């Protein structure tokens, strides 16, 4: 039996809807980010869509800590946290993250996705009668966690404390409640009204779970995120973050009370039954968190670069979508055109931006998602603005040349 015939219709549908994903075969050159070598083009490109928001993935302190850890303790962790996979690096990093967020304890997971999936499914699934109230724009990992918990859920309108309150008011006052939301929403770049959401949650005795994945390292005096910036850190029951974006390495975590973290440590399958992060990753992340707790230079420059890119694109008449954060979305509104623009940026201008299509964003809102970093120079910005202006004015979006098959969706096998 040819099992591929079971998979092919799914891929066919994705291709038909212009949602087929083509990965860029890039090699970042440490010390030269945002430049990278593109193995398809065999040329240098400038990356404009990385979530290594501050370039910490090449910071000397991070690289040195990782090299040093590998030399000392080797490559892998050697097991789950319970079975010989806890190293001193994990313990130090968890202590640092707890301090960063002003919480008693923190717990590491292998990624931000796993942290959400494991923590939310455990909280909502194992607390008897729990009802989850979830922002309509929450990330797939939060949605998966809620789904996996089997708990009753209510979806409130995006960033709308009034709608949240209308739902809470109708819920059984005796049942435990969990409000899940994000601080910075990564596709639109808008920011949650954390204090108002906490006001509502407190009125109805609901726990709050805040995903700060796109804010940790970037906002607040010590880089703890939007909750720190807004003075609301103490009001949140749990704060979740990643080590893979502004901190430049990999891994995820949840911070909260000692008892909450102990509960997750003992009850979350996504924490218990998997090999822990390699110690070198924990060491690199620790160096990154420590650096960004005491240095605001990267954060300040990051904000300035994002504001400059936004201002320059708007001045050039480009359809920049409103955003309150460091994320600069440019509306295209059509998946084929979005892919064609990205191909043209890469081929003609050596600029790498990934098209953002459905289901990551709603159909009709396909976009370029630009993420300026402190390492993008004025010259990089000049070239980006000139390229986008030319593409938009000339409407030249005919896609990629036939010989560059690595940029094309895979053709259906016609045998
Ligand atoms: C809001 C949000 N939460 C969680 C994650 C997952 O984080 P990680 O990339 O560390 O798995 C992402 C990833 O982009 C995200 O956007």
Coordinates of C-alpha atoms and ligand atoms in Angstrom, one line a residue:
X1 CA 0.0 0.0 0.0
X2 CA 1.2 3.5 -0.8
X3 CA 0.6 5.4 2.4
X4 CA 1.6 8.7 0.8
X5 CA -1.8 8.8 -0.8
X6 CA -3.2 9.5 2.7
X7 CA -1.0 12.5 3.1
X8 CA -1.0 14.0 -0.4
X9 CA -4.6 15.4 -0.5
X10 CA -3.7 17.5 2.6
X11 CA -0.6 18.9 0.9
X12 CA -2.6 19.4 -2.3
X13 CA -5.2 21.5 -0.5
X14 CA -2.4 23.6 1.2
X15 CA -0.8 24.2 -2.2
X16 CA -4.1 25.1 -3.8
X17 CA -4.8 27.7 -1.0
X18 CA -1.2 29.1 -1.5
X19 CA -0.4 28.2 2.1
X20 CA 2.5 25.8 1.2
X21 CA 5.5 26.6 3.4
X22 CA 8.9 27.0 1.7
X23 CA 11.8 27.3 4.1
X24 CA 14.8 29.5 3.5
X25 CA 18.1 27.5 3.7
X26 CA 20.0 30.1 5.6
X27 CA 23.3 30.1 7.5
X28 CA 23.7 32.9 9.9
X29 CA 27.2 34.1 10.3
X30 CA 27.9 34.7 14.0
X31 CA 29.1 38.3 14.4
X32 CA 27.4 39.4 11.1
X33 CA 23.7 39.1 11.9
X34 CA 21.4 40.4 10.4
X35 CA 23.4 39.2 7.4
X36 CA 23.2 35.5 6.5
X37 CA 24.3 33.2 3.7
X38 CA 21.4 31.8 1.6
X39 CA 22.3 28.3 0.3
X40 CA 19.6 28.5 -2.4
X41 CA 20.8 31.8 -3.8
X42 CA 24.4 31.1 -2.9
X43 CA 24.7 34.7 -1.8
X44 CA 24.5 37.0 1.3
X45 CA 21.0 38.2 2.3
X46 CA 19.8 40.6 5.0
X47 CA 17.3 39.0 7.4
X48 CA 14.3 41.2 8.3
X49 CA 12.1 38.6 9.9
X50 CA 14.0 37.0 12.7
X51 CA 12.6 36.6 16.3
X52 CA 16.2 36.9 17.6
X53 CA 14.9 40.4 18.3
X54 CA 18.1 41.8 19.9
X55 CA 20.7 39.7 18.2
X56 CA 21.5 37.9 21.5
X57 CA 22.0 34.7 19.5
X58 CA 25.5 36.0 18.6
X59 CA 26.3 38.0 21.8
X60 CA 29.8 37.2 22.9
X61 CA 28.7 36.6 26.6
X62 CA 26.1 34.0 25.4
X63 CA 28.5 32.3 23.0
X64 CA 31.3 32.1 25.7
X65 CA 28.9 30.7 28.3
X66 CA 27.7 28.0 25.9
X67 CA 31.2 27.0 24.8
X68 CA 32.3 26.9 28.4
X69 CA 29.4 24.7 29.4
X70 CA 30.0 22.3 26.6
X71 CA 33.6 22.0 27.5
X72 CA 32.8 21.4 31.1
X73 CA 29.8 19.1 31.0
X74 CA 29.4 17.9 27.4
X75 CA 26.5 18.1 24.9
X76 CA 23.2 16.6 26.2
X77 CA 21.4 16.7 29.5
X78 CA 21.3 12.9 29.7
X79 CA 17.7 12.4 30.7
X80 CA 14.5 13.9 32.1
X81 CA 14.8 16.3 35.0
X82 CA 13.8 13.5 37.3
X83 CA 16.2 10.9 35.9
X84 CA 19.6 12.5 36.0
X85 CA 18.7 15.4 33.6
X86 CA 18.9 18.2 36.2
X87 CA 22.2 20.1 36.0
X88 CA 23.3 23.0 38.0
X89 CA 22.8 25.2 35.0
X90 CA 19.1 24.4 35.0
X91 CA 18.8 25.3 38.7
X92 CA 20.7 28.6 38.2
X93 CA 18.6 29.6 35.2
X94 CA 15.3 28.8 37.0
X95 CA 16.4 30.9 40.0
X96 CA 17.3 33.8 37.6
X97 CA 13.9 33.6 35.8
X98 CA 12.0 33.5 39.1
X99 CA 13.8 36.7 40.2
X100 CA 13.4 38.3 36.8
X101 CA 9.6 38.0 37.1
X102 CA 9.4 38.7 40.8
X103 CA 8.0 35.2 41.5
X104 CA 8.9 32.5 44.0
X105 CA 9.9 29.9 41.5
X106 CA 10.2 29.1 37.8
X107 CA 10.2 25.9 35.8
X108 CA 12.0 25.3 32.5
X109 CA 10.5 23.5 29.5
X110 CA 12.1 22.5 26.2
X111 CA 10.3 25.4 24.3
X112 CA 7.8 28.2 24.8
X113 CA 5.3 26.0 22.9
X114 CA 5.8 23.1 25.2
X115 CA 5.6 25.4 28.3
X116 CA 2.1 26.6 27.2
X117 CA 0.9 23.3 26.1
X118 CA 2.1 21.5 29.2
X119 CA 1.3 24.1 31.8
X120 CA -2.2 25.1 30.6
X121 CA -3.3 21.5 29.9
X122 CA -2.2 20.6 33.4
X123 CA -3.7 23.6 35.2
X124 CA -7.0 23.5 33.4
X125 CA -7.2 19.7 33.2
X126 CA -6.3 18.7 36.7
X127 CA -8.0 21.5 38.7
X128 CA -11.5 20.1 39.0
X129 CA -14.2 22.1 37.3
X130 CA -11.8 24.7 35.9
X131 CA -13.2 27.0 33.2
X132 CA -10.7 28.7 30.9
X133 CA -11.3 32.2 29.5
X134 CA -9.1 32.6 26.4
X135 CA -8.3 35.7 24.3
X136 CA -9.5 35.2 20.7
X137 CA -6.1 35.9 19.3
X138 CA -4.1 33.5 21.5
X139 CA -1.2 31.5 20.1
X140 CA -1.6 27.9 18.8
X141 CA 0.3 26.6 21.9
X142 CA -2.2 28.1 24.3
X143 CA -5.1 26.8 22.2
X144 CA -3.5 23.3 22.2
X145 CA -3.1 23.4 26.0
X146 CA -6.7 24.3 26.5
X147 CA -8.0 21.7 24.0
X148 CA -5.8 19.0 25.6
X149 CA -7.1 19.9 29.1
X150 CA -10.6 19.0 28.1
X151 CA -11.8 21.9 30.3
X152 CA -14.8 24.1 29.5
X153 CA -13.6 27.2 27.6
X154 CA -15.0 30.6 26.7
X155 CA -13.3 32.8 24.1
X156 CA -13.4 36.5 24.9
X157 CA -13.0 39.2 22.2
X158 CA -9.4 40.1 21.6
X159 CA -7.9 42.5 24.2
X160 CA -11.4 43.3 25.5
X161 CA -11.8 43.3 29.3
X162 CA -15.5 44.2 29.0
X163 CA -16.3 41.1 27.0
X164 CA -14.2 39.1 29.5
X165 CA -16.2 40.5 32.4
X166 CA -19.5 39.7 30.6
X167 CA -18.4 36.1 30.4
X168 CA -17.0 35.9 33.9
X169 CA -20.2 37.4 35.4
X170 CA -22.2 34.5 34.0
X171 CA -20.0 31.8 35.2
X172 CA -20.6 29.7 38.3
X173 CA -18.8 31.7 41.1
X174 CA -17.7 28.5 42.8
X175 CA -15.8 27.0 39.9
X176 CA -12.1 27.7 39.5
X177 CA -11.3 30.0 36.6
X178 CA -8.2 30.7 34.5
X179 CA -7.8 33.7 32.1
X180 CA -5.2 33.0 29.4
X181 CA -3.8 35.9 27.3
X182 CA -0.6 37.3 25.8
X183 CA 1.1 40.6 26.3
X184 CA 2.4 41.4 22.8
X185 CA 0.5 39.7 20.0
X186 CA 3.1 38.8 17.5
X187 CA 1.3 39.2 14.2
X188 CA -0.4 42.5 14.7
X189 CA 2.1 43.9 17.3
X190 CA -0.7 45.1 19.6
X191 CA -0.4 45.0 23.4
X192 CA -2.8 43.6 26.0
X193 CA -4.4 45.9 28.6
X194 CA -2.9 43.8 31.4
X195 CA -4.0 45.9 34.3
X196 CA -7.6 46.0 33.1
X197 CA -7.7 42.3 32.5
X198 CA -6.2 41.8 36.0
X199 CA -8.9 44.1 37.5
X200 CA -11.6 42.0 35.9
X201 CA -10.0 38.7 36.9
X202 CA -9.6 39.8 40.5
X203 CA -13.2 40.8 40.7
X204 CA -14.2 37.3 39.9
X205 CA -11.5 35.4 41.7
X206 CA -9.9 34.1 38.4
X207 CA -6.3 33.0 38.0
X208 CA -4.3 34.8 35.3
X209 CA -1.8 33.2 32.9
X210 CA 0.2 35.6 30.7
X211 CA 2.3 34.6 27.7
X212 CA 5.1 37.2 27.5
X213 CA 7.0 35.3 24.7
X214 CA 7.2 38.4 22.5
X215 CA 8.0 40.7 25.3
X216 CA 10.6 39.1 27.6
X217 CA 14.0 40.7 27.2
X218 CA 12.4 43.6 25.4
X219 CA 10.2 45.6 27.7
X220 CA 10.4 46.7 31.3
X221 CA 13.4 48.2 33.1
X222 CA 15.0 44.7 33.5
X223 CA 13.5 43.0 30.5
X224 CA 10.8 41.1 32.4
X225 CA 8.2 42.1 29.8
X226 CA 5.1 44.3 29.5
X227 CA 3.8 43.3 33.0
X228 CA 7.0 44.7 34.5
X229 CA 6.7 47.9 32.3
X230 CA 3.1 48.3 33.5
X231 CA 3.8 47.6 37.1
X232 CA 1.5 44.6 37.0
X233 CA 3.8 41.7 37.6
X234 CA 2.6 40.9 41.1
X235 CA -1.0 40.6 39.9
X236 CA -0.4 37.7 37.6
X237 CA -0.8 34.1 38.8
X238 CA 1.6 32.7 36.2
X239 CA 3.9 34.3 33.6
X240 CA 5.2 32.3 30.7
X241 CA 8.1 33.2 28.5
X242 CA 10.6 31.9 25.9
X243 CA 14.4 31.8 25.8
X244 CA 14.3 31.4 22.0
X245 CA 13.4 34.9 20.9
X246 CA 14.8 38.1 22.6
X247 CA 17.1 35.9 24.7
X248 CA 18.5 34.3 21.5
X249 CA 18.8 30.7 22.6
X250 CA 16.0 28.1 23.1
X251 CA 13.6 26.8 25.8
X252 CA 10.5 28.0 27.6
X253 CA 9.4 28.6 31.2
X254 CA 6.6 29.4 33.5
X255 CA 7.1 31.5 36.7
X256 CA 4.7 31.6 39.6
X257 CA 4.2 30.8 43.3
X258 CA 6.3 27.9 44.7
X259 CA 3.2 25.8 45.0
X260 CA 2.0 26.4 41.5
X261 CA 5.5 25.5 40.1
X262 CA 5.7 22.4 42.3
X263 CA 2.3 21.4 41.0
X264 CA 3.5 21.7 37.4
X265 CA 6.8 20.0 38.2
X266 CA 5.0 17.0 39.6
X267 CA 2.0 16.8 37.4
X268 CA 2.7 18.2 33.9
X269 CA 3.5 15.3 31.4
X270 CA 5.2 17.7 29.0
X271 CA 7.7 18.5 31.7
X272 CA 8.1 15.1 33.3
X273 CA 8.5 12.8 30.3
X274 CA 11.0 14.5 28.1
X275 CA 14.8 14.9 28.1
X276 CA 15.7 18.3 29.6
X277 CA 17.3 21.2 27.8
X278 CA 21.0 20.7 27.1
X279 CA 23.0 22.4 29.9
X280 CA 24.8 24.6 27.3
X281 CA 21.5 26.0 26.2
X282 CA 20.6 26.8 29.9
X283 CA 24.1 28.4 30.3
X284 CA 23.7 30.5 27.2
X285 CA 20.2 31.6 28.2
X286 CA 21.4 32.4 31.7
X287 CA 24.1 34.7 30.3
X288 CA 21.6 36.3 28.1
X289 CA 19.0 36.9 30.8
X290 CA 21.6 38.3 33.2
X291 CA 23.0 40.6 30.5
X292 CA 19.6 42.0 29.6
X293 CA 18.6 42.5 33.2
X294 CA 21.3 45.0 33.6
X295 CA 21.6 46.5 30.1
X296 CA 19.0 48.6 28.5
X297 CA 21.2 49.6 25.5
X298 CA 19.8 46.8 23.3
X299 CA 16.2 47.5 24.3
X300 CA 16.5 51.3 23.7
X301 CA 18.1 50.8 20.3
X302 CA 15.6 48.1 19.4
X303 CA 12.7 50.5 20.0
X304 CA 14.4 53.3 18.1
X305 CA 15.1 51.0 15.1
X306 CA 11.5 49.7 15.0
X307 CA 10.1 53.3 15.2
X308 CA 12.5 54.4 12.4
X309 CA 11.5 51.6 10.1
X310 CA 7.8 52.3 10.7
X311 CA 8.2 56.0 10.2
X312 CA 10.2 55.6 7.0
X313 CA 7.8 53.0 5.5
X314 CA 4.8 55.2 6.3
X315 CA 6.5 58.2 4.8
X316 CA 7.1 56.2 1.6
X317 CA 3.3 55.6 1.5
X318 CA 3.5 51.8 2.2
X319 CA 0.6 50.1 3.9
X320 CA 2.1 49.7 7.4
X321 CA -0.5 48.2 9.8
X322 CA -1.0 49.9 13.2
X323 CA 1.3 48.3 15.8
X324 CA 2.1 49.4 19.4
X325 CA 5.2 47.3 19.6
X326 CA 8.5 46.4 17.9
X327 CA 6.7 44.4 15.2
X328 CA 6.1 46.2 11.9
X329 CA 3.5 44.5 9.8
X330 CA 3.0 45.5 6.2
X331 CA -0.4 44.6 4.7
X332 CA -0.5 42.7 1.4
X333 CA -3.9 41.1 1.6
X334 CA -3.4 38.2 -0.8
X335 CA -1.4 35.0 -0.4
X336 CA 0.1 34.7 -3.9
X337 CA 1.1 38.4 -4.0
X338 CA 2.6 38.0 -0.5
X339 CA 4.8 35.1 -1.6
X340 CA 5.7 36.9 -4.9
X341 CA 6.7 40.0 -3.0
X342 CA 8.9 38.0 -0.7
X343 CA 10.5 36.2 -3.6
X344 CA 11.2 39.5 -5.3
X345 CA 12.7 41.0 -2.2
X346 CA 15.0 38.0 -1.9
X347 CA 16.0 37.7 -5.6
X348 CA 16.3 41.3 -6.6
X349 CA 17.3 42.9 -3.4
X350 CA 18.9 40.2 -1.2
X351 CA 16.3 40.9 1.5
X352 CA 14.8 37.9 3.4
X353 CA 11.2 38.3 4.7
X354 CA 8.9 35.3 5.2
X355 CA 5.3 35.7 3.9
X356 CA 2.8 35.5 6.6
X357 CA -0.3 33.7 5.3
X358 CA -3.4 31.9 6.6
X359 CA -3.8 30.2 9.1
X360 CA -1.2 32.2 11.0
X361 CA -3.3 35.3 10.1
X362 CA -6.9 35.6 8.8
X363 CA -7.4 35.3 5.1
X364 CA -7.3 38.7 3.4
X365 CA -4.8 40.0 5.9
X366 CA -1.7 38.3 4.5
X367 CA 1.3 40.4 5.3
X368 CA 5.0 41.0 5.6
X369 CA 6.1 40.9 9.2
X370 CA 9.2 43.0 9.7
X371 CA 11.2 42.7 12.9
X372 CA 13.9 45.4 13.0
X373 CA 16.8 44.6 15.4
X374 CA 19.4 46.9 17.1
X375 CA 21.8 45.5 14.5
X376 CA 20.0 46.8 11.4
X377 CA 21.9 49.9 10.3
X378 CA 20.6 53.0 8.6
X379 CA 21.9 51.5 5.4
X380 CA 19.9 48.3 5.9
X381 CA 16.8 50.4 6.4
X382 CA 17.5 52.6 3.4
X383 CA 17.7 49.5 1.2
X384 CA 14.6 47.9 2.7
X385 CA 12.5 51.1 2.1
X386 CA 13.9 51.5 -1.4
X387 CA 13.1 47.9 -2.3
X388 CA 9.6 47.9 -1.0
X389 CA 8.8 51.3 -2.6
X390 CA 10.0 50.0 -5.9
X391 CA 8.0 46.8 -5.7
X392 CA 4.9 48.6 -4.6
X393 CA 5.1 51.3 -7.3
X394 CA 6.1 48.9 -10.1
X395 CA 3.7 46.1 -9.0
X396 CA 6.4 43.7 -10.2
X397 CA 5.5 40.5 -8.4
X398 CA 5.9 37.7 -10.9
X399 CA 7.4 35.2 -8.5
X400 CA 10.7 33.3 -8.7
X401 CA 12.6 32.1 -11.8
X402 CA 12.1 28.5 -12.8
X403 CA 15.7 27.5 -12.0
X404 CA 15.3 28.5 -8.3
X405 CA 13.3 25.4 -7.4
X406 CA 14.2 25.9 -3.7
X407 CA 11.9 28.9 -3.6
X408 CA 9.0 27.1 -5.3
X409 CA 6.3 25.1 -3.7
X410 CA 7.1 21.4 -4.4
X411 CA 5.3 20.4 -7.6
X412 CA 2.9 17.5 -7.4
X413 CA 4.5 14.2 -8.5
X414 CA 2.8 13.4 -11.8
X415 CA 3.8 9.8 -12.1
Ligands
LIG1 C1 2.7 33.9 21.7 C2 3.6 32.7 21.5 N1 3.7 31.8 22.5 C3 4.5 30.8 22.5 C4 5.3 30.5 21.4 C5 6.2 29.4 21.3 O1 7.5 29.8 21.8 P1 8.8 28.9 21.3 O2 9.1 29.5 19.9 O3 9.8 29.2 22.4 O4 8.3 27.5 21.2 C6 5.2 31.4 20.3 C7 6.1 31.2 19.1 O5 6.2 32.0 18.2 C8 4.4 32.5 20.4 O6 4.3 33.4 19.4

